Amino acid sequence: MISPFNHQSHESEAPVSALEQSTCSSVDAMWREGITPQPLTVNAARDPVVIGILLAVIALVMFNFSSCRRMFSHITQDLWGTRRRENAFDDPTANESRTIILLIVLLCTAQALLTYLHFNPGGTAPDAYALRVTLGLMSLLMSGYFIFLLAAYSCVGWTFTDPVGAQLWIRGYTVSSALLGLILIFPALTAMFYHPAIPFMVGTALFVFILAKLIFIIKGFRIFYRNFFSLLYFILYLCALEIIPLIIVYAEASALCKLVL
C-alpha cells in the first residue's frame, strides 16, 4: 500500500539521513547504570573482631568498677605517698585486684591501638587478617612490657629496700598503670574512629604516659634515696628499667608494623 503522504515527505528534509542514522550507536546513560561500588578500606573501626574485643574489655571493667572505690579513695597514697603503716584494711581485696587487672588489660589494649595508629596514621590495613594479627601481636608486646617491668620492679624493690618499701613501690606501679589504662582508652577510641585526630591523640597519650612515669619515678626516689651511693644506683635504675626497655619496645613495635603491614 502506498501512503498518500509520501509525496509530501522528502529525505532531504529529515534532521539526519538514513545513512547517517545507521552509523550512530546508542549508548546507555551513565545515570541508569550508577557508580561502580568500591570495597571499604580495612581499619580497626570497621573490624567486628577488634570492636568486639574492645567492647568486651570495657564491659568487664564497667561491671567491676564498683570495686574501685577503695582504690580511688587511697589513690594519692598509692601514687605518691611513702607512709609506712601496717593495717589490715590497707590490703587490697580480691574484687579490687580483679578490677586492677582488667584495667591493666585495658591499658595494654589502648597502648597497642595507639602505637599501631602512630606507625600507621591512615589506620588502614591490607586485609582484616593483617589488622588483627598486628593488633594482637602489639597487645602481646605491651603486655610483655608491663610484666617485665613488674618483675624487674619486684626484684629491685626486694633487693634494695625493705619489704614495706617494696610493696609501696609495686603498689604505686600497679595503681598508676590501672589509672593510665582508664585514661588512655579515651584518646585510643577517638583516634580509632576519627583518623585526623591521630597525631593529637597520640601526643596527648604520650604526655599522660610521661606524667605517670614521672610520678612513679619520684615516688621511687623518695623510697630508695638514702645517700649519694643510692643516688648512683637510682640513675642506673632509670637507664636500665625506664629508658632502655622503652626504646626496645618502640623499635619492636615499628618493626612489627613494617613486617605485617
CSV table of C-alpha atoms in Angstrom, one decimal:
chain,number,residue,atom,x,y,z
A,1,MET,CA,0.0,0.0,0.0
A,2,ILE,CA,1.3,3.4,-1.0
A,3,SER,CA,1.0,6.1,1.6
A,4,PRO,CA,-0.8,9.2,0.3
A,5,PHE,CA,1.7,11.4,2.3
A,6,ASN,CA,4.8,10.1,0.6
A,7,HIS,CA,4.7,12.9,-1.9
A,8,GLN,CA,4.9,15.4,0.9
A,9,SER,CA,7.9,13.9,2.8
A,10,HIS,CA,11.5,14.1,1.5
A,11,GLU,CA,14.7,12.6,3.0
A,12,SER,CA,16.4,15.9,2.5
A,13,GLU,CA,14.1,17.5,5.0
A,14,ALA,CA,14.9,15.0,7.8
A,15,PRO,CA,17.4,16.0,10.6
A,16,VAL,CA,19.7,13.2,9.5
A,17,SER,CA,19.8,10.9,6.5
A,18,ALA,CA,19.2,7.2,6.7
A,19,LEU,CA,22.9,6.5,6.1
A,20,GLU,CA,23.9,8.8,9.0
A,21,GLN,CA,21.4,7.3,11.3
A,22,SER,CA,22.8,3.8,10.6
A,23,THR,CA,26.3,4.9,11.6
A,24,CYS,CA,25.1,6.3,15.0
A,25,SER,CA,25.4,4.0,18.0
A,26,SER,CA,23.1,4.4,21.0
A,27,VAL,CA,24.9,4.4,24.5
A,28,ASP,CA,23.0,3.9,27.7
A,29,ALA,CA,23.1,6.9,30.0
A,30,MET,CA,25.5,6.7,32.9
A,31,TRP,CA,22.9,7.7,35.4
A,32,ARG,CA,21.0,4.5,34.5
A,33,GLU,CA,24.0,2.3,35.4
A,34,GLY,CA,25.0,4.1,38.6
A,35,ILE,CA,28.5,4.2,40.1
A,36,THR,CA,30.6,1.0,40.4
A,37,PRO,CA,30.9,0.2,44.1
A,38,GLN,CA,34.4,0.2,45.7
A,39,PRO,CA,35.3,-2.1,48.6
A,40,LEU,CA,35.6,-0.3,52.0
A,41,THR,CA,39.1,0.1,53.4
A,42,VAL,CA,40.0,-2.2,56.2
A,43,ASN,CA,40.6,-0.4,59.6
A,44,ALA,CA,40.1,-1.1,63.3
A,45,ALA,CA,36.9,1.0,63.4
A,46,ARG,CA,35.2,-1.4,60.8
A,47,ASP,CA,36.5,-4.7,62.1
A,48,PRO,CA,34.0,-6.6,64.1
A,49,VAL,CA,36.6,-8.7,66.0
A,50,VAL,CA,38.6,-5.6,67.1
A,51,ILE,CA,35.4,-3.8,68.1
A,52,GLY,CA,34.1,-6.9,69.9
A,53,ILE,CA,37.3,-7.3,72.0
A,54,LEU,CA,37.3,-3.6,73.0
A,55,LEU,CA,33.6,-3.7,74.0
A,56,ALA,CA,34.2,-6.9,76.0
A,57,VAL,CA,37.1,-5.5,78.0
A,58,ILE,CA,35.3,-2.2,78.6
A,59,ALA,CA,32.1,-4.0,79.7
A,60,LEU,CA,34.1,-6.2,82.1
A,61,VAL,CA,35.7,-3.1,83.6
A,62,MET,CA,32.3,-1.4,84.0
A,63,PHE,CA,30.8,-4.4,85.7
A,64,ASN,CA,33.6,-4.5,88.2
A,65,PHE,CA,34.1,-0.7,88.5
A,66,SER,CA,32.2,-0.5,91.9
A,67,SER,CA,35.2,-2.4,93.4
A,68,CYS,CA,37.5,0.5,92.6
A,69,ARG,CA,36.0,2.8,95.2
A,70,ARG,CA,38.8,1.9,97.7
A,71,MET,CA,41.5,2.4,95.0
A,72,PHE,CA,40.2,5.9,94.3
A,73,SER,CA,39.9,6.7,98.0
A,74,HIS,CA,43.5,5.9,98.5
A,75,ILE,CA,44.9,6.9,95.1
A,76,THR,CA,47.0,9.8,96.5
A,77,GLN,CA,48.7,7.4,98.9
A,78,ASP,CA,49.2,4.7,96.3
A,79,LEU,CA,50.6,7.1,93.6
A,80,TRP,CA,52.6,9.5,95.8
A,81,GLY,CA,52.7,8.5,99.4
A,82,THR,CA,55.6,6.7,101.1
A,83,ARG,CA,54.0,6.4,104.6
A,84,ARG,CA,54.8,3.0,106.1
A,85,ARG,CA,51.9,1.6,108.0
A,86,GLU,CA,50.7,-1.9,108.9
A,87,ASN,CA,47.0,-2.0,108.7
A,88,ALA,CA,44.9,-5.0,107.7
A,89,PHE,CA,42.4,-2.7,106.0
A,90,ASP,CA,45.1,-1.4,103.6
A,91,ASP,CA,45.4,-4.8,101.9
A,92,PRO,CA,43.6,-4.9,98.5
A,93,THR,CA,40.5,-7.0,98.3
A,94,ALA,CA,40.0,-9.7,95.7
A,95,ASN,CA,37.4,-7.7,93.8
A,96,GLU,CA,39.7,-4.7,93.7
A,97,SER,CA,42.7,-6.8,92.5
A,98,ARG,CA,40.5,-8.2,89.7
A,99,THR,CA,39.4,-4.8,88.6
A,100,ILE,CA,43.0,-3.5,88.6
A,101,ILE,CA,44.0,-6.5,86.4
A,102,LEU,CA,41.1,-5.6,84.0
A,103,LEU,CA,42.3,-2.0,83.9
A,104,ILE,CA,45.8,-3.1,83.1
A,105,VAL,CA,44.4,-5.3,80.3
A,106,LEU,CA,42.6,-2.2,79.1
A,107,LEU,CA,45.9,-0.3,79.3
A,108,CYS,CA,47.7,-2.8,77.1
A,109,THR,CA,44.9,-2.7,74.6
A,110,ALA,CA,44.9,1.1,74.4
A,111,GLN,CA,48.7,1.3,74.2
A,112,ALA,CA,48.6,-1.3,71.3
A,113,LEU,CA,46.0,0.6,69.4
A,114,LEU,CA,47.7,4.0,69.9
A,115,THR,CA,51.1,2.6,68.9
A,116,TYR,CA,49.6,0.9,65.8
A,117,LEU,CA,47.9,4.2,64.8
A,118,HIS,CA,51.1,6.1,65.4
A,119,PHE,CA,53.1,3.9,62.9
A,120,ASN,CA,50.1,3.7,60.6
A,121,PRO,CA,48.5,7.2,60.6
A,122,GLY,CA,46.0,6.2,57.9
A,123,GLY,CA,44.7,3.4,60.1
A,124,THR,CA,44.2,1.1,57.1
A,125,ALA,CA,45.5,-2.5,56.6
A,126,PRO,CA,45.8,-4.7,53.5
A,127,ASP,CA,43.2,-7.1,54.9
A,128,ALA,CA,41.3,-8.0,58.1
A,129,TYR,CA,43.8,-10.8,58.9
A,130,ALA,CA,46.8,-8.4,58.8
A,131,LEU,CA,45.0,-5.9,61.0
A,132,ARG,CA,44.0,-8.5,63.7
A,133,VAL,CA,47.5,-10.1,63.7
A,134,THR,CA,49.2,-6.7,64.1
A,135,LEU,CA,47.0,-5.5,66.9
A,136,GLY,CA,47.2,-8.9,68.6
A,137,LEU,CA,51.0,-9.0,68.5
A,138,MET,CA,51.1,-5.4,69.6
A,139,SER,CA,48.9,-6.2,72.6
A,140,LEU,CA,51.2,-9.1,73.5
A,141,LEU,CA,54.2,-6.8,73.2
A,142,MET,CA,52.6,-4.2,75.6
A,143,SER,CA,51.6,-7.0,78.0
A,144,GLY,CA,55.2,-8.3,77.9
A,145,TYR,CA,56.5,-4.8,78.6
A,146,PHE,CA,54.2,-4.5,81.7
A,147,ILE,CA,55.1,-8.0,83.0
A,148,PHE,CA,58.8,-7.4,82.5
A,149,LEU,CA,58.7,-4.1,84.4
A,150,LEU,CA,56.6,-5.6,87.2
A,151,ALA,CA,59.1,-8.4,87.7
A,152,ALA,CA,62.1,-6.0,87.5
A,153,TYR,CA,60.5,-3.6,90.0
A,154,SER,CA,59.9,-6.5,92.3
A,155,CYS,CA,63.5,-7.7,92.1
A,156,VAL,CA,64.8,-4.2,92.6
A,157,GLY,CA,62.4,-3.4,95.4
A,158,TRP,CA,63.1,-6.5,97.4
A,159,THR,CA,66.8,-6.2,96.9
A,160,PHE,CA,67.5,-2.5,97.7
A,161,THR,CA,64.8,-1.7,100.2
A,162,ASP,CA,62.8,-3.4,102.9
A,163,PRO,CA,59.6,-5.4,102.3
A,164,VAL,CA,57.3,-2.5,103.2
A,165,GLY,CA,59.1,-0.1,100.8
A,166,ALA,CA,59.0,-2.7,98.0
A,167,GLN,CA,55.3,-3.2,98.5
A,168,LEU,CA,54.7,0.6,98.4
A,169,TRP,CA,56.7,0.8,95.2
A,170,ILE,CA,55.0,-2.1,93.4
A,171,ARG,CA,51.6,-0.9,94.5
A,172,GLY,CA,52.4,2.5,93.0
A,173,TYR,CA,53.2,0.9,89.7
A,174,THR,CA,50.1,-1.3,89.5
A,175,VAL,CA,47.7,1.5,90.5
A,176,SER,CA,49.4,4.1,88.2
A,177,SER,CA,49.1,1.5,85.3
A,178,ALA,CA,45.4,0.9,86.1
A,179,LEU,CA,44.7,4.6,86.2
A,180,LEU,CA,46.6,5.1,83.0
A,181,GLY,CA,44.5,2.4,81.3
A,182,LEU,CA,41.3,4.2,82.4
A,183,ILE,CA,42.6,7.4,80.9
A,184,LEU,CA,44.3,6.2,77.6
A,185,ILE,CA,41.2,4.3,76.4
A,186,PHE,CA,39.6,7.7,75.5
A,187,PRO,CA,42.3,9.0,73.1
A,188,ALA,CA,42.7,5.5,71.7
A,189,LEU,CA,39.0,5.3,70.8
A,190,THR,CA,38.9,8.8,69.5
A,191,ALA,CA,41.9,8.1,67.2
A,192,MET,CA,40.4,4.9,66.0
A,193,PHE,CA,37.2,6.4,64.9
A,194,TYR,CA,38.5,9.8,63.8
A,195,HIS,CA,41.7,9.5,61.9
A,196,PRO,CA,42.5,13.2,61.5
A,197,ALA,CA,42.9,13.4,65.3
A,198,ILE,CA,45.5,10.6,65.5
A,199,PRO,CA,48.6,12.9,65.9
A,200,PHE,CA,46.9,14.9,68.6
A,201,MET,CA,45.5,11.9,70.4
A,202,VAL,CA,48.9,10.1,70.3
A,203,GLY,CA,50.6,13.2,71.6
A,204,THR,CA,48.1,13.5,74.4
A,205,ALA,CA,48.5,9.9,75.4
A,206,LEU,CA,52.3,10.3,75.3
A,207,PHE,CA,52.1,13.3,77.6
A,208,VAL,CA,49.9,11.4,80.1
A,209,PHE,CA,52.2,8.4,80.0
A,210,ILE,CA,55.3,10.5,80.7
A,211,LEU,CA,53.4,12.3,83.5
A,212,ALA,CA,52.5,8.9,85.1
A,213,LYS,CA,56.1,7.7,84.8
A,214,LEU,CA,57.5,10.9,86.4
A,215,ILE,CA,55.1,10.5,89.4
A,216,PHE,CA,56.2,6.9,89.8
A,217,ILE,CA,59.9,7.7,89.4
A,218,ILE,CA,59.7,10.5,92.0
A,219,LYS,CA,57.9,8.1,94.4
A,220,GLY,CA,60.7,5.5,93.9
A,221,PHE,CA,63.3,8.2,94.6
A,222,ARG,CA,61.7,9.0,97.9
A,223,ILE,CA,61.6,5.4,98.8
A,224,PHE,CA,65.2,4.4,97.8
A,225,TYR,CA,67.2,7.6,98.4
A,226,ARG,CA,69.5,7.3,101.5
A,227,ASN,CA,72.9,8.8,100.5
A,228,PHE,CA,75.0,9.6,97.4
A,229,PHE,CA,75.6,6.0,96.5
A,230,SER,CA,71.8,5.3,96.5
A,231,LEU,CA,71.5,8.2,94.0
A,232,LEU,CA,74.0,6.5,91.7
A,233,TYR,CA,72.0,3.3,91.9
A,234,PHE,CA,68.9,5.2,91.1
A,235,ILE,CA,70.4,6.7,88.0
A,236,LEU,CA,71.4,3.2,86.9
A,237,TYR,CA,67.9,2.0,87.6
A,238,LEU,CA,66.5,4.8,85.3
A,239,CYS,CA,68.7,3.8,82.5
A,240,ALA,CA,68.2,0.0,82.9
A,241,LEU,CA,64.4,-0.1,83.5
A,242,GLU,CA,62.8,3.2,82.3
A,243,ILE,CA,64.8,4.2,79.2
A,244,ILE,CA,66.3,1.1,77.5
A,245,PRO,CA,63.2,-1.2,77.6
A,246,LEU,CA,61.1,1.7,76.3
A,247,ILE,CA,63.4,2.1,73.3
A,248,ILE,CA,63.4,-1.6,72.7
A,249,VAL,CA,59.6,-1.7,72.7
A,250,TYR,CA,59.3,1.2,70.4
A,251,ALA,CA,61.8,-0.4,67.9
A,252,GLU,CA,60.0,-3.7,68.1
A,253,ALA,CA,56.6,-2.1,67.5
A,254,SER,CA,58.0,-0.2,64.5
A,255,ALA,CA,59.5,-3.4,63.0
A,256,LEU,CA,56.2,-5.3,63.7
A,257,CYS,CA,54.1,-2.8,61.8
A,258,LYS,CA,56.6,-2.8,58.9
A,259,LEU,CA,56.7,-6.6,58.8
A,260,VAL,CA,52.9,-7.3,58.9
A,261,LEU,CA,51.6,-4.2,57.1
